[in-house]
XYZ file of C-alpha atoms in Angstrom:
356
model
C -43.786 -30.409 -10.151
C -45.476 -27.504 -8.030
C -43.495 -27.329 -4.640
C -45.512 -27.331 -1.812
C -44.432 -26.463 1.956
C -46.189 -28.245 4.776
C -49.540 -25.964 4.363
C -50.174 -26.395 1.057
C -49.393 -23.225 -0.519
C -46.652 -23.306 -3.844
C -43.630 -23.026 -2.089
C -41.795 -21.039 -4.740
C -44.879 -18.376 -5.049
C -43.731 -14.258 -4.754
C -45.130 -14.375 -0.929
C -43.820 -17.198 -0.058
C -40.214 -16.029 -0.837
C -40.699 -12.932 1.334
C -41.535 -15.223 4.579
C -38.662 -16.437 6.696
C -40.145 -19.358 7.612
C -41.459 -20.371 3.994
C -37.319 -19.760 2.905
C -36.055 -22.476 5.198
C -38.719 -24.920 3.571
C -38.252 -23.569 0.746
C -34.368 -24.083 0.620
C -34.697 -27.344 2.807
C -37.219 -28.668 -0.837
C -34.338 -27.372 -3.266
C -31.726 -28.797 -1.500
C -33.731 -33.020 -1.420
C -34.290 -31.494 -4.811
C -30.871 -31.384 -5.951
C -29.811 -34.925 -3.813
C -32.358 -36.540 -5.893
C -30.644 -37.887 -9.196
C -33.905 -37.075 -11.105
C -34.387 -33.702 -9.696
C -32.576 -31.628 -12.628
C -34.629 -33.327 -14.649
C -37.783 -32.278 -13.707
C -37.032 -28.881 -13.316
C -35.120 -29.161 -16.837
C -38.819 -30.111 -17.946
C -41.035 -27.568 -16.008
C -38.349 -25.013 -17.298
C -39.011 -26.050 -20.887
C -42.636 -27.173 -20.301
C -43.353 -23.726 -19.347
C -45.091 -25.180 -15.886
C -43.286 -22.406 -13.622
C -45.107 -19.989 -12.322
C -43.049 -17.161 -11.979
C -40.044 -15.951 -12.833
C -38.812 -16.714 -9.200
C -39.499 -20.080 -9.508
C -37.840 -20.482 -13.009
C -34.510 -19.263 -10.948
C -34.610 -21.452 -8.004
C -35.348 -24.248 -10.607
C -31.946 -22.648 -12.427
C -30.188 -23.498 -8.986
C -30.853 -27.196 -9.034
C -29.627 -27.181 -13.065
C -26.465 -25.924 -12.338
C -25.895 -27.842 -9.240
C -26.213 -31.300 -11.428
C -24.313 -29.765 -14.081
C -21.631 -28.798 -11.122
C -21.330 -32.140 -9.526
C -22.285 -34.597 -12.118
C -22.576 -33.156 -15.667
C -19.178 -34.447 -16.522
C -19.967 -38.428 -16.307
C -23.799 -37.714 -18.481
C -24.708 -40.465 -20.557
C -26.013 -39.509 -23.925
C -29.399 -39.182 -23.211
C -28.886 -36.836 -20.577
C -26.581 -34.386 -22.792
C -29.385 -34.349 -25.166
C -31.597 -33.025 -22.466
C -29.354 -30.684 -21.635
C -28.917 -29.702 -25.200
C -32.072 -29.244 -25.687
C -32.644 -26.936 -22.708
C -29.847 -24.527 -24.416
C -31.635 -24.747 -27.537
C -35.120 -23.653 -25.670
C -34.327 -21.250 -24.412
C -32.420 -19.383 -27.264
C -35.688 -19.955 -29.225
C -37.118 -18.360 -25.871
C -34.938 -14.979 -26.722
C -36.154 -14.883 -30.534
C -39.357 -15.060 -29.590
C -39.209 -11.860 -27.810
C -40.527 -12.690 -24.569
C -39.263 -10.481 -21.704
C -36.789 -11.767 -19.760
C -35.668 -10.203 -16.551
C -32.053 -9.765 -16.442
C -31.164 -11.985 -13.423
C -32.240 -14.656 -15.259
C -30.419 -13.693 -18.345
C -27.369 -13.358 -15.700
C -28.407 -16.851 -14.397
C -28.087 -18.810 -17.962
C -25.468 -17.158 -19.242
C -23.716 -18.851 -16.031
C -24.896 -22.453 -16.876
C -23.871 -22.047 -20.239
C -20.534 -21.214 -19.276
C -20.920 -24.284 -17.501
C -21.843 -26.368 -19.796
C -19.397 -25.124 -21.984
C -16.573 -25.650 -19.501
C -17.525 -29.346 -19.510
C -18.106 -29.755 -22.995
C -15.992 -28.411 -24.835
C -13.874 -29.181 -26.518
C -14.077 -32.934 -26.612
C -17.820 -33.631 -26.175
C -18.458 -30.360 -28.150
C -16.447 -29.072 -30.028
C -18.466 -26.761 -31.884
C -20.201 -25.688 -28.877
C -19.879 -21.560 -30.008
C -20.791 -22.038 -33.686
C -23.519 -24.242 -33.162
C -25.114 -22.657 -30.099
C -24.823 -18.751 -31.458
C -22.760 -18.306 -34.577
C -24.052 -20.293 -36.992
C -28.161 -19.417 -36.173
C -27.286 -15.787 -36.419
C -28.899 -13.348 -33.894
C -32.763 -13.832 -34.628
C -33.467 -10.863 -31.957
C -31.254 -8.352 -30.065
C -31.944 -10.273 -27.328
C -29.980 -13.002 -28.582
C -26.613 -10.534 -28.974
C -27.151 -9.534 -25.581
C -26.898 -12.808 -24.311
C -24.643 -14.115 -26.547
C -22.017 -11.361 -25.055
C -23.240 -12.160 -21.848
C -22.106 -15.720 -22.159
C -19.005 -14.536 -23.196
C -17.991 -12.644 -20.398
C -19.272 -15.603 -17.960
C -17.203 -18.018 -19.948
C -14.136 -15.779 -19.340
C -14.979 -15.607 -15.425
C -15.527 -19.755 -15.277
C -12.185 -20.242 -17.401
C -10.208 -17.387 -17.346
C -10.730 -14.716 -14.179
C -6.735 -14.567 -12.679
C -8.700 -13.122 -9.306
C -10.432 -16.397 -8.501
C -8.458 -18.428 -6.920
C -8.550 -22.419 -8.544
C -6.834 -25.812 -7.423
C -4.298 -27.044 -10.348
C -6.723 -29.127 -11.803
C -9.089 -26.481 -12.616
C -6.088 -24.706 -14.080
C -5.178 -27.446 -16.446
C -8.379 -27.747 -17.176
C -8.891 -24.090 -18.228
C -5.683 -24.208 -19.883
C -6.796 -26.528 -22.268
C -9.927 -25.037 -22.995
C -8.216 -21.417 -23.875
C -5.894 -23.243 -26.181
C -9.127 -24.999 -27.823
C -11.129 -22.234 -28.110
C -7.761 -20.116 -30.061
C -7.778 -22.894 -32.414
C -11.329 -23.765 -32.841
C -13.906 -20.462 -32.192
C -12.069 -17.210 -30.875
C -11.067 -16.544 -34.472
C -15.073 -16.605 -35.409
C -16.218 -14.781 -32.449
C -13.942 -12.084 -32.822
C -15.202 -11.539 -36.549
C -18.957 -11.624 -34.793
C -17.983 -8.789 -32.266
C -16.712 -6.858 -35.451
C -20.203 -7.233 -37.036
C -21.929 -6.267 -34.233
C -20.151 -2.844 -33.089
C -20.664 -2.533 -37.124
C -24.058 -2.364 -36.863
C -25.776 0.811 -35.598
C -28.994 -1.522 -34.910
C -27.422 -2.889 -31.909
C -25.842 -0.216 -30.588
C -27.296 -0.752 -27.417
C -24.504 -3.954 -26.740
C -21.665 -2.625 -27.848
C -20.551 -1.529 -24.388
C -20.602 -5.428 -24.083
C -18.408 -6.250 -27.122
C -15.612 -3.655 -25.624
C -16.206 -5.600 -22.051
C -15.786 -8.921 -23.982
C -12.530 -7.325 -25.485
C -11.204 -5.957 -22.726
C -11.586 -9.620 -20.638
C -10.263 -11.841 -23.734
C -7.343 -9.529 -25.076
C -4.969 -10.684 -22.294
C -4.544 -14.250 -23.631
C -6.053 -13.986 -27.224
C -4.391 -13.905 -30.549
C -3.772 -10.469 -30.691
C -4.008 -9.908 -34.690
C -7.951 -10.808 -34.219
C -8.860 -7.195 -32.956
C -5.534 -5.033 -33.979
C -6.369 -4.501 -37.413
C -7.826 -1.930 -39.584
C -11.139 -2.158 -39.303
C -11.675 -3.200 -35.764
C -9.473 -0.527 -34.415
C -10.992 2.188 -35.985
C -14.519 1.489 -34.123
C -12.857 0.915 -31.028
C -11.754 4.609 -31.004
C -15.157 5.591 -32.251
C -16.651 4.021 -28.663
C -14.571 6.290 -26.664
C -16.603 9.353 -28.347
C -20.063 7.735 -27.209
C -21.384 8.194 -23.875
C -22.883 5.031 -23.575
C -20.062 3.107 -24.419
C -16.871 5.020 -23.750
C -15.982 3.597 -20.254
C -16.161 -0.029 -21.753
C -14.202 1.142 -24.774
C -11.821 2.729 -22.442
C -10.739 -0.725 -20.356
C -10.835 -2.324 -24.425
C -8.233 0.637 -25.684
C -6.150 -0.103 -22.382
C -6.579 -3.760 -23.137
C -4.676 -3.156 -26.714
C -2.023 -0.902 -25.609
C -0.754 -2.185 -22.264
C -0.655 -5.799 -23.877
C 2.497 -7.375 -21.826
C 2.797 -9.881 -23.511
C 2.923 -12.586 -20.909
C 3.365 -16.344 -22.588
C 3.832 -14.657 -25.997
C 6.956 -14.891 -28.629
C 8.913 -11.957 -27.741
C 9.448 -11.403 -31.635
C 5.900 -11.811 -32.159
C 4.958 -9.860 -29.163
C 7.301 -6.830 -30.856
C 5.894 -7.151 -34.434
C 1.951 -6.933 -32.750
C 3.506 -4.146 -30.984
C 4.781 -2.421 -34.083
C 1.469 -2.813 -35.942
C -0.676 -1.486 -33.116
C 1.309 1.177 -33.571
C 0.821 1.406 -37.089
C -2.881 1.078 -36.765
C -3.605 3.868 -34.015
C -0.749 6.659 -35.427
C -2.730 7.290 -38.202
C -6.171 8.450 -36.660
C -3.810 10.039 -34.163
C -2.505 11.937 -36.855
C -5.166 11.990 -39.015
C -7.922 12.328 -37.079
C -6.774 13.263 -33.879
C -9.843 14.439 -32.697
C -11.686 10.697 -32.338
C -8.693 10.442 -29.782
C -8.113 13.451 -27.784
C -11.557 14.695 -27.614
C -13.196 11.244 -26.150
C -9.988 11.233 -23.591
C -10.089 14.875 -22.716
C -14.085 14.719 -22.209
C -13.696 11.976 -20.086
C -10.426 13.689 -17.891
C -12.884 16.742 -17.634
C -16.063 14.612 -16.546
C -14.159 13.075 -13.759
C -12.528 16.601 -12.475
C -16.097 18.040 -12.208
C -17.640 14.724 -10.148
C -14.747 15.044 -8.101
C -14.751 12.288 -5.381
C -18.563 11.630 -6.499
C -16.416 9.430 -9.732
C -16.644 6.022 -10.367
C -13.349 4.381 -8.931
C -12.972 2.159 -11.867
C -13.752 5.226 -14.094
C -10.946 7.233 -12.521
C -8.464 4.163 -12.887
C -9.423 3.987 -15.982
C -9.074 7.529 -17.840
C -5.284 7.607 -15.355
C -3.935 4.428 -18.051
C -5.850 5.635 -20.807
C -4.111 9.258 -20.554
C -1.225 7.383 -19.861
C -1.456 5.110 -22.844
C -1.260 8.285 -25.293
C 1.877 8.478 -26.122
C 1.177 4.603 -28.004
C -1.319 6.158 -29.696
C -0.179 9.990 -30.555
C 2.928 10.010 -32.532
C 5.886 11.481 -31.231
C 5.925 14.315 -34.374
C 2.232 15.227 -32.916
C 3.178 18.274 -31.490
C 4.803 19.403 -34.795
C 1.325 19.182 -36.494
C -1.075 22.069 -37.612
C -1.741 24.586 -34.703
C -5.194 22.954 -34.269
C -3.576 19.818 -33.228
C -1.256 21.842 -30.760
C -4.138 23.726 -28.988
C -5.516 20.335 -28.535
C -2.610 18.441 -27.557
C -1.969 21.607 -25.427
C -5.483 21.696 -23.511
C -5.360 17.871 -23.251
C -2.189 18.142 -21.323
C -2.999 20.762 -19.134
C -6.312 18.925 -18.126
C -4.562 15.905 -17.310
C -1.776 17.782 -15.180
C -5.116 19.043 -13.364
C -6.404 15.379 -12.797
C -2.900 13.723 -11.936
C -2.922 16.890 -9.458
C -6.582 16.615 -7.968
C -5.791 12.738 -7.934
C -2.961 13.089 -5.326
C -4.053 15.691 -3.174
């Protein structure tokens, strides 16, 4: 299924896409494309056929996917979940293979699997998470990559509070949350712990704090305040790549409010979070001060040059110390003090700088 505009020429080739008038024929094709019933079909085959050209083609293809899986996915007969099922599957294989993939198309599929999740799950699939990326394991980094990367799509199709929905899609997404607290989150949580354990994939845990940070407002909160999860969460804040993302997960944690929790409940997870950061603030106090303080410092030398989120940020983390310094703190060893001391005095600088 080469697409060809009125000259001849492959109407989804590099040059073509550069040319004005080539883009309205081009657009004017994908659009018959996606009227025609059978037209996600045959770009669901060229897509796993391999007969695209280029990787600019496999993304307009990608448009005409999710536009059936939009508008009609939700009434598929059998047949036609297999073939979407079987897309999923090919292109997971595609990731262990190792085969570059540029990431707006990584971008793009983690989108239709939200998607297809979304429609699926849970009563057509309930499995959907195990099946799809639990349960094969990660075959290639490439695979934990997108598996995160799904995640945080899933969160913006279902979850997002700044898109605005009609009251279906709420109920809808309602649903799903409460499905997925019963019938994956527990097992993806344990998979985010075994990747920010393992040094090999270092590379994505800024995505495993990102996929904390968007989940903790409505998850079980036990699943990532405990003893061994909390621990490496801390550790992020000391490692440049990561610390930003480990920043919004630490604020995540501590300025839980509990909305559409058990207040008792919402106390006792309180209480425990508590009981989990105190220690390494007393213990260790350095794996929290330092990373904070580095970061209050980085942002006072860029100045007005800092990220805006970055800024926000390191204002609730500092903020957010007194959950995770005990109150005795500055009755500790005079090493503590200095650094208690020099963190306060560079955050009276920032507050200052921040309001002038």
């Amino acid at each position: 299924m080469t697409m060809k505009t009125v000259d001849g020429t492959n109407a989804l080739d590099c040059p073509v896409l550069t040319d004005p008038t080539k883009q309205n024929e081009v657009y004017s094709y994908l659009e018959n494309l996606k009227k025609d019933n059978a037209g996600w079909r045959r770009s669901v085959e060229n897509i796993v056929g391999n007969l695209i050209r280029n990787h600019e083609e496999h993304f307009l293809l990608l448009q005409v996917v999710e536009d059936y899986l939009r508008k009609r996915y939700s009434q598929a007969t059998i047949e036609e979940i297999e073939i979407i099922r079987t897309f999923l599957r090919n292109w997971m294989q595609k990731l262990a293979s190792g085969t570059f993939v540029p990431s707006f198309l990584i971008n793009k599929m983690g989108h239709i699997f939200s998607i297809v999740f979304s429609v699926d799950f849970p009563l057509r699939w309930p499995r959907f998470m195990q099946e799809v990326f639990l349960e094969r394991g990660f075959p290639h980094q490439s695979n934990v990559h997108f598996y995160l990367k799904t995640l945080i799509s899933i969160d913006q199709e279902v979850v997002d509070r700044d898109i605005e929905r009609s009251k279906r899609a709420f109920d809808r997404n309602t649903k799903i949350k409460d499905a997925m607290r019963e019938l994956c989150i527990k097992d993806c949580a344990e998979s985010w712990w075994q990747i920010l354990e393992n040094p090999n994939l270092s590379a994505d845990h800024s995505l495993v704090f990102d996929v904390v940070a968007a989940y903790i407002d409505w998850i079980d909160l036990e699943l990532v305040a405990t003893e061994r999860f909390v621990p490496l969460l801390i550790k992020g804040l000391s490692n440049n790549e990561s610390s930003e993302a480990a920043v919004r997960a630490v604020e995540g944690l501590v300025q839980k409010d509990g909305e559409g929790e058990d207040e008792i409940h919402f106390h006792d997870y309180r209480k425990q979070l508590r009981q989990l950061i105190n220690p390494i603030g007393t213990k260790r106090v350095q794996l929290v001060v330092e990373p904070i303080e580095q970061m209050v410092s980085q942002v006072l030398l860029a100045g007005t040059a800092s990220n805006i989120r970055l800024v926000e940020s390191v204002v609730q983390l500092v903020y957010a110390l007194s959950e995770m310094i005990p109150s005795t703190f500055t009755q500790q060893t005079k090493e503590k003090r200095r650094m208690a001391c020099s963190c306060h005095a560079t955050t009276l600088g920032f507050i200052a700088s921040d309001t002038s």
